[in-house]
PDB file of C-alpha atoms in Angstrom:
ATOM      1  CA  PRO T   1     -19.729 -17.923  13.283  1.00 59.00           C
ATOM      2  CA  GLU T   2     -22.866 -18.621  12.264  1.00 79.00           C
ATOM      3  CA  ILE T   3     -23.187 -22.438  11.790  1.00 86.00           C
ATOM      4  CA  ARG T   4     -26.361 -24.811  11.382  1.00 92.00           C
ATOM      5  CA  LEU T   5     -26.138 -28.573  10.893  1.00 94.00           C
ATOM      6  CA  VAL T   6     -28.248 -30.718   9.242  1.00 95.00           C
ATOM      7  CA  ILE T   7     -28.456 -33.733   9.400  1.00 93.00           C
ATOM      8  CA  GLY T   8     -29.876 -35.717   6.570  1.00 90.00           C
ATOM      9  CA  GLY T   9     -32.030 -38.710   6.710  1.00 86.00           C
ATOM     10  CA  PRO T  10     -34.072 -40.759   8.278  1.00 85.00           C
ATOM     11  CA  ALA T  11     -34.311 -42.022  11.710  1.00 81.00           C
ATOM     12  CA  LEU T  12     -32.708 -45.831  11.309  1.00 82.00           C
ATOM     13  CA  ASP T  13     -32.169 -45.753  14.571  1.00 87.00           C
ATOM     14  CA  GLN T  14     -34.600 -43.915  17.501  1.00 90.00           C
ATOM     15  CA  LYS T  15     -32.633 -44.440  20.707  1.00 93.00           C
ATOM     16  CA  TYR T  16     -29.600 -42.687  18.651  1.00 89.00           C
ATOM     17  CA  PHE T  17     -32.087 -40.332  16.579  1.00 90.00           C
ATOM     18  CA  GLU T  18     -33.608 -39.401  20.902  1.00 93.00           C
ATOM     19  CA  LYS T  19     -30.395 -39.342  22.393  1.00 94.00           C
ATOM     20  CA  LEU T  20     -29.011 -36.882  19.004  1.00 93.00           C
ATOM     21  CA  LYS T  21     -31.945 -33.688  20.265  1.00 94.00           C
ATOM     22  CA  ARG T  22     -31.107 -34.388  23.781  1.00 96.00           C
ATOM     23  CA  ALA T  23     -27.098 -33.313  22.727  1.00 95.00           C
ATOM     24  CA  ALA T  24     -28.702 -30.539  20.980  1.00 95.00           C
ATOM     25  CA  GLU T  25     -30.600 -29.537  24.078  1.00 97.00           C
ATOM     26  CA  SER T  26     -27.718 -30.148  26.755  1.00 97.00           C
ATOM     27  CA  PHE T  27     -25.806 -28.668  24.279  1.00 95.00           C
ATOM     28  CA  GLY T  28     -28.019 -25.290  23.646  1.00 95.00           C
ATOM     29  CA  VAL T  29     -28.462 -25.279  20.108  1.00 94.00           C
ATOM     30  CA  VAL T  30     -31.176 -27.103  19.252  1.00 93.00           C
ATOM     31  CA  ASN T  31     -32.007 -24.013  16.848  1.00 93.00           C
ATOM     32  CA  GLU T  32     -28.854 -24.043  14.682  1.00 95.00           C
ATOM     33  CA  VAL T  33     -29.484 -28.316  14.589  1.00 95.00           C
ATOM     34  CA  VAL T  34     -32.056 -29.128  12.069  1.00 95.00           C
ATOM     35  CA  PHE T  35     -33.209 -32.701  12.103  1.00 93.00           C
ATOM     36  CA  SER T  36     -34.490 -33.083   7.378  1.00 93.00           C
ATOM     37  CA  GLY T  37     -36.194 -36.986   8.097  1.00 91.00           C
ATOM     38  CA  PHE T  38     -36.492 -38.703   4.696  1.00 92.00           C
ATOM     39  CA  ILE T  39     -35.264 -35.972   1.720  1.00 92.00           C
ATOM     40  CA  GLU T  40     -36.740 -36.820  -1.728  1.00 93.00           C
ATOM     41  CA  GLN T  41     -34.553 -37.389  -4.236  1.00 90.00           C
ATOM     42  CA  GLU T  42     -35.790 -33.860  -6.841  1.00 92.00           C
ATOM     43  CA  GLU T  43     -35.135 -32.761  -3.471  1.00 93.00           C
ATOM     44  CA  LEU T  44     -31.865 -32.742  -2.346  1.00 91.00           C
ATOM     45  CA  PRO T  45     -29.950 -30.670  -5.173  1.00 89.00           C
ATOM     46  CA  MET T  46     -31.367 -28.427  -3.335  1.00 92.00           C
ATOM     47  CA  TRP T  47     -30.274 -29.390   0.385  1.00 94.00           C
ATOM     48  CA  PHE T  48     -26.479 -29.834  -1.567  1.00 93.00           C
ATOM     49  CA  ARG T  49     -26.694 -26.784  -2.985  1.00 91.00           C
ATOM     50  CA  ASP T  50     -27.708 -24.926  -0.247  1.00 93.00           C
ATOM     51  CA  CYS T  51     -24.622 -26.707   2.480  1.00 95.00           C
ATOM     52  CA  ASP T  52     -21.021 -25.501   2.692  1.00 96.00           C
ATOM     53  CA  ILE T  53     -19.549 -28.086   3.795  1.00 97.00           C
ATOM     54  CA  TYR T  54     -20.633 -31.964   3.292  1.00 97.00           C
ATOM     55  CA  VAL T  55     -20.065 -34.425   6.565  1.00 96.00           C
ATOM     56  CA  ASP T  56     -19.876 -37.531   6.294  1.00 93.00           C
ATOM     57  CA  PRO T  57     -18.458 -39.941   8.904  1.00 91.00           C
ATOM     58  CA  THR T  58     -19.253 -43.119   7.245  1.00 86.00           C
ATOM     59  CA  LEU T  59     -18.993 -45.864   9.495  1.00 83.00           C
ATOM     60  CA  TYR T  60     -19.432 -49.153   7.702  1.00 77.00           C
ATOM     61  CA  GLY T  61     -18.851 -50.382   3.796  1.00 64.00           C
ATOM     62  CA  MET T  62     -21.426 -49.506   1.560  1.00 58.00           C
ATOM     63  CA  GLY T  63     -19.920 -49.430  -1.793  1.00 57.00           C
ATOM     64  CA  TYR T  64     -19.546 -45.695  -3.277  1.00 60.00           C
ATOM     65  CA  CYS T  65     -21.771 -43.380  -1.145  1.00 69.00           C
ATOM     66  CA  PHE T  66     -24.088 -41.757  -3.637  1.00 84.00           C
ATOM     67  CA  PRO T  67     -24.318 -38.743  -0.765  1.00 87.00           C
ATOM     68  CA  CYS T  68     -21.240 -37.997  -0.718  1.00 89.00           C
ATOM     69  CA  VAL T  69     -20.738 -38.427  -5.115  1.00 90.00           C
ATOM     70  CA  GLU T  70     -23.729 -35.932  -4.864  1.00 91.00           C
ATOM     71  CA  ALA T  71     -22.433 -33.715  -2.650  1.00 94.00           C
ATOM     72  CA  ALA T  72     -18.846 -33.201  -5.119  1.00 94.00           C
ATOM     73  CA  ALA T  73     -20.926 -33.068  -7.595  1.00 93.00           C
ATOM     74  CA  THR T  74     -22.162 -29.734  -6.500  1.00 94.00           C
ATOM     75  CA  GLY T  75     -19.013 -28.747  -5.430  1.00 96.00           C
ATOM     76  CA  LYS T  76     -18.913 -28.938  -1.965  1.00 97.00           C
ATOM     77  CA  PRO T  77     -15.908 -29.859  -0.215  1.00 98.00           C
ATOM     78  CA  ILE T  78     -16.154 -33.077   2.407  1.00 97.00           C
ATOM     79  CA  VAL T  79     -15.558 -34.036   4.941  1.00 98.00           C
ATOM     80  CA  ALA T  80     -14.881 -38.118   5.740  1.00 96.00           C
ATOM     81  CA  THR T  81     -13.925 -41.274   7.378  1.00 94.00           C
ATOM     82  CA  LYS T  82     -10.883 -43.342   5.295  1.00 92.00           C
ATOM     83  CA  LEU T  83     -13.667 -45.669   3.736  1.00 90.00           C
ATOM     84  CA  LEU T  84     -14.971 -43.059   2.250  1.00 90.00           C
ATOM     85  CA  GLU T  85     -11.117 -42.715   0.779  1.00 91.00           C
ATOM     86  CA  ASP T  86     -11.202 -46.041  -0.178  1.00 88.00           C
ATOM     87  CA  ILE T  87     -13.957 -46.039  -2.055  1.00 82.00           C
ATOM     88  CA  GLY T  88     -12.499 -43.282  -4.048  1.00 85.00           C
ATOM     89  CA  VAL T  89     -15.169 -40.901  -3.736  1.00 85.00           C
ATOM     90  CA  VAL T  90     -12.735 -38.066  -1.421  1.00 93.00           C
ATOM     91  CA  LYS T  91      -9.127 -37.522  -2.006  1.00 96.00           C
ATOM     92  CA  ASP T  92      -7.660 -35.763   2.079  1.00 97.00           C
ATOM     93  CA  GLY T  93      -5.865 -32.969   0.357  1.00 97.00           C
ATOM     94  CA  PHE T  94      -7.452 -33.263  -3.048  1.00 98.00           C
ATOM     95  CA  ASN T  95     -11.191 -32.563  -2.402  1.00 98.00           C
ATOM     96  CA  GLY T  96     -11.936 -32.922   1.221  1.00 97.00           C
ATOM     97  CA  LYS T  97     -10.690 -33.768   4.503  1.00 98.00           C
ATOM     98  CA  ILE T  98     -10.244 -37.416   6.013  1.00 97.00           C
ATOM     99  CA  VAL T  99     -10.660 -37.656   9.209  1.00 97.00           C
ATOM    100  CA  GLY T 100     -10.534 -40.363  11.831  1.00 95.00           C
ATOM    101  CA  PHE T 101     -13.560 -43.384  12.549  1.00 94.00           C
ATOM    102  CA  ARG T 102     -15.805 -41.946  16.165  1.00 93.00           C
ATOM    103  CA  ASP T 103     -13.205 -38.739  15.462  1.00 95.00           C
ATOM    104  CA  ALA T 104     -15.646 -35.494  16.829  1.00 94.00           C
ATOM    105  CA  ALA T 105     -12.575 -33.232  17.638  1.00 97.00           C
ATOM    106  CA  GLN T 106     -10.958 -33.629  14.041  1.00 97.00           C
ATOM    107  CA  ILE T 107     -14.463 -33.531  12.158  1.00 97.00           C
ATOM    108  CA  SER T 108     -15.331 -29.978  14.069  1.00 95.00           C
ATOM    109  CA  SER T 109     -10.950 -28.717  13.366  1.00 97.00           C
ATOM    110  CA  ALA T 110     -11.693 -30.261   9.777  1.00 98.00           C
ATOM    111  CA  VAL T 111     -15.075 -28.267   9.379  1.00 97.00           C
ATOM    112  CA  GLU T 112     -13.270 -25.164  11.171  1.00 96.00           C
ATOM    113  CA  GLU T 113     -10.159 -25.239   9.672  1.00 97.00           C
ATOM    114  CA  LEU T 114     -12.553 -25.609   5.364  1.00 97.00           C
ATOM    115  CA  MET T 115     -14.993 -21.810   7.483  1.00 95.00           C
ATOM    116  CA  SER T 116     -11.715 -20.247   8.065  1.00 96.00           C
ATOM    117  CA  ASN T 117      -9.262 -20.940   4.649  1.00 97.00           C
ATOM    118  CA  PRO T 118     -12.319 -20.415   2.391  1.00 96.00           C
ATOM    119  CA  GLU T 119      -9.283 -20.516  -0.265  1.00 98.00           C
ATOM    120  CA  MET T 120      -8.782 -24.371   0.418  1.00 98.00           C
ATOM    121  CA  ALA T 121     -12.859 -25.144   0.448  1.00 98.00           C
ATOM    122  CA  GLU T 122     -12.952 -23.257  -3.482  1.00 98.00           C
ATOM    123  CA  ARG T 123      -9.758 -25.599  -4.068  1.00 98.00           C
ATOM    124  CA  PHE T 124     -11.418 -28.505  -2.627  1.00 98.00           C
ATOM    125  CA  SER T 125     -14.780 -26.966  -4.242  1.00 97.00           C
ATOM    126  CA  LYS T 126     -13.474 -27.128  -7.635  1.00 97.00           C
ATOM    127  CA  ASN T 127     -11.627 -30.457  -7.484  1.00 97.00           C
ATOM    128  CA  SER T 128     -15.055 -32.356  -5.809  1.00 96.00           C
ATOM    129  CA  LEU T 129     -16.662 -31.470  -9.123  1.00 95.00           C
ATOM    130  CA  GLU T 130     -13.828 -32.381 -11.112  1.00 94.00           C
ATOM    131  CA  LEU T 131     -14.063 -35.858  -9.248  1.00 92.00           C
ATOM    132  CA  ALA T 132     -16.872 -36.476  -9.466  1.00 90.00           C
ATOM    133  CA  ALA T 133     -17.259 -36.026 -13.330  1.00 87.00           C
ATOM    134  CA  LYS T 134     -15.401 -40.050 -13.715  1.00 84.00           C
ATOM    135  CA  PHE T 135     -18.726 -41.193 -11.687  1.00 83.00           C
ATOM    136  CA  ASP T 136     -21.278 -40.915 -14.921  1.00 80.00           C
ATOM    137  CA  TRP T 137     -23.359 -43.248 -15.593  1.00 78.00           C
ATOM    138  CA  LYS T 138     -22.119 -44.032 -19.410  1.00 85.00           C
ATOM    139  CA  LYS T 139     -18.518 -44.996 -17.583  1.00 80.00           C
ATOM    140  CA  THR T 140     -19.758 -47.165 -15.575  1.00 77.00           C
ATOM    141  CA  VAL T 141     -21.726 -49.446 -17.609  1.00 84.00           C
ATOM    142  CA  GLU T 142     -19.020 -49.943 -19.996  1.00 86.00           C
ATOM    143  CA  GLN T 143     -16.453 -50.388 -17.302  1.00 82.00           C
ATOM    144  CA  THR T 144     -18.718 -52.739 -15.553  1.00 83.00           C
ATOM    145  CA  LYS T 145     -19.429 -54.121 -19.357  1.00 88.00           C
ATOM    146  CA  ASN T 146     -15.696 -54.322 -19.601  1.00 88.00           C
ATOM    147  CA  VAL T 147     -15.115 -55.859 -16.244  1.00 87.00           C
ATOM    148  CA  TYR T 148     -17.737 -58.808 -17.172  1.00 87.00           C
ATOM    149  CA  MET T 149     -15.644 -59.609 -20.578  1.00 90.00           C
ATOM    150  CA  VAL T 150     -12.972 -59.907 -19.608  1.00 91.00           C
ATOM    151  CA  VAL T 151     -14.305 -62.622 -16.428  1.00 91.00           C
ATOM    152  CA  THR T 152     -17.004 -64.081 -18.971  1.00 90.00           C
ATOM    153  CA  GLY T 153     -13.732 -64.282 -21.614  1.00 86.00           C
ATOM    154  CA  LYS T 154     -16.713 -63.319 -23.800  1.00 81.00           C
TER     155      LYS T 154
END
């Protein structure tokens, strides 16, 4: 199928960024890979809206993964590592597929499965909207306040 890969965000590691560009060239897919660079906050909804599947193969803990939550809030099925399942922003078989760390074959397989199974993708999309609803700022503030009250005894 006609697929376009968007690698979103700035290049934090210029050597790795150049390696990705060379790989796209060597595989003959340079026209199918978009390196977005920095994306302004107000532009993010458009990028999420236009994608079919959000892939976040993160390796490092960083609290809640806001891009993953934002993708869920736009109803996207998600492919991510166990780390993002552990922090609660994606659930394997509910709103996404969990893949191994640095496992390109699993990532590819998960994306292919979602693309070839529109019913699963649609179910994951609906479930992403449901899961994202729990990341409401008012609820988060209230929960944080409750934790502080318990910890401080007030």
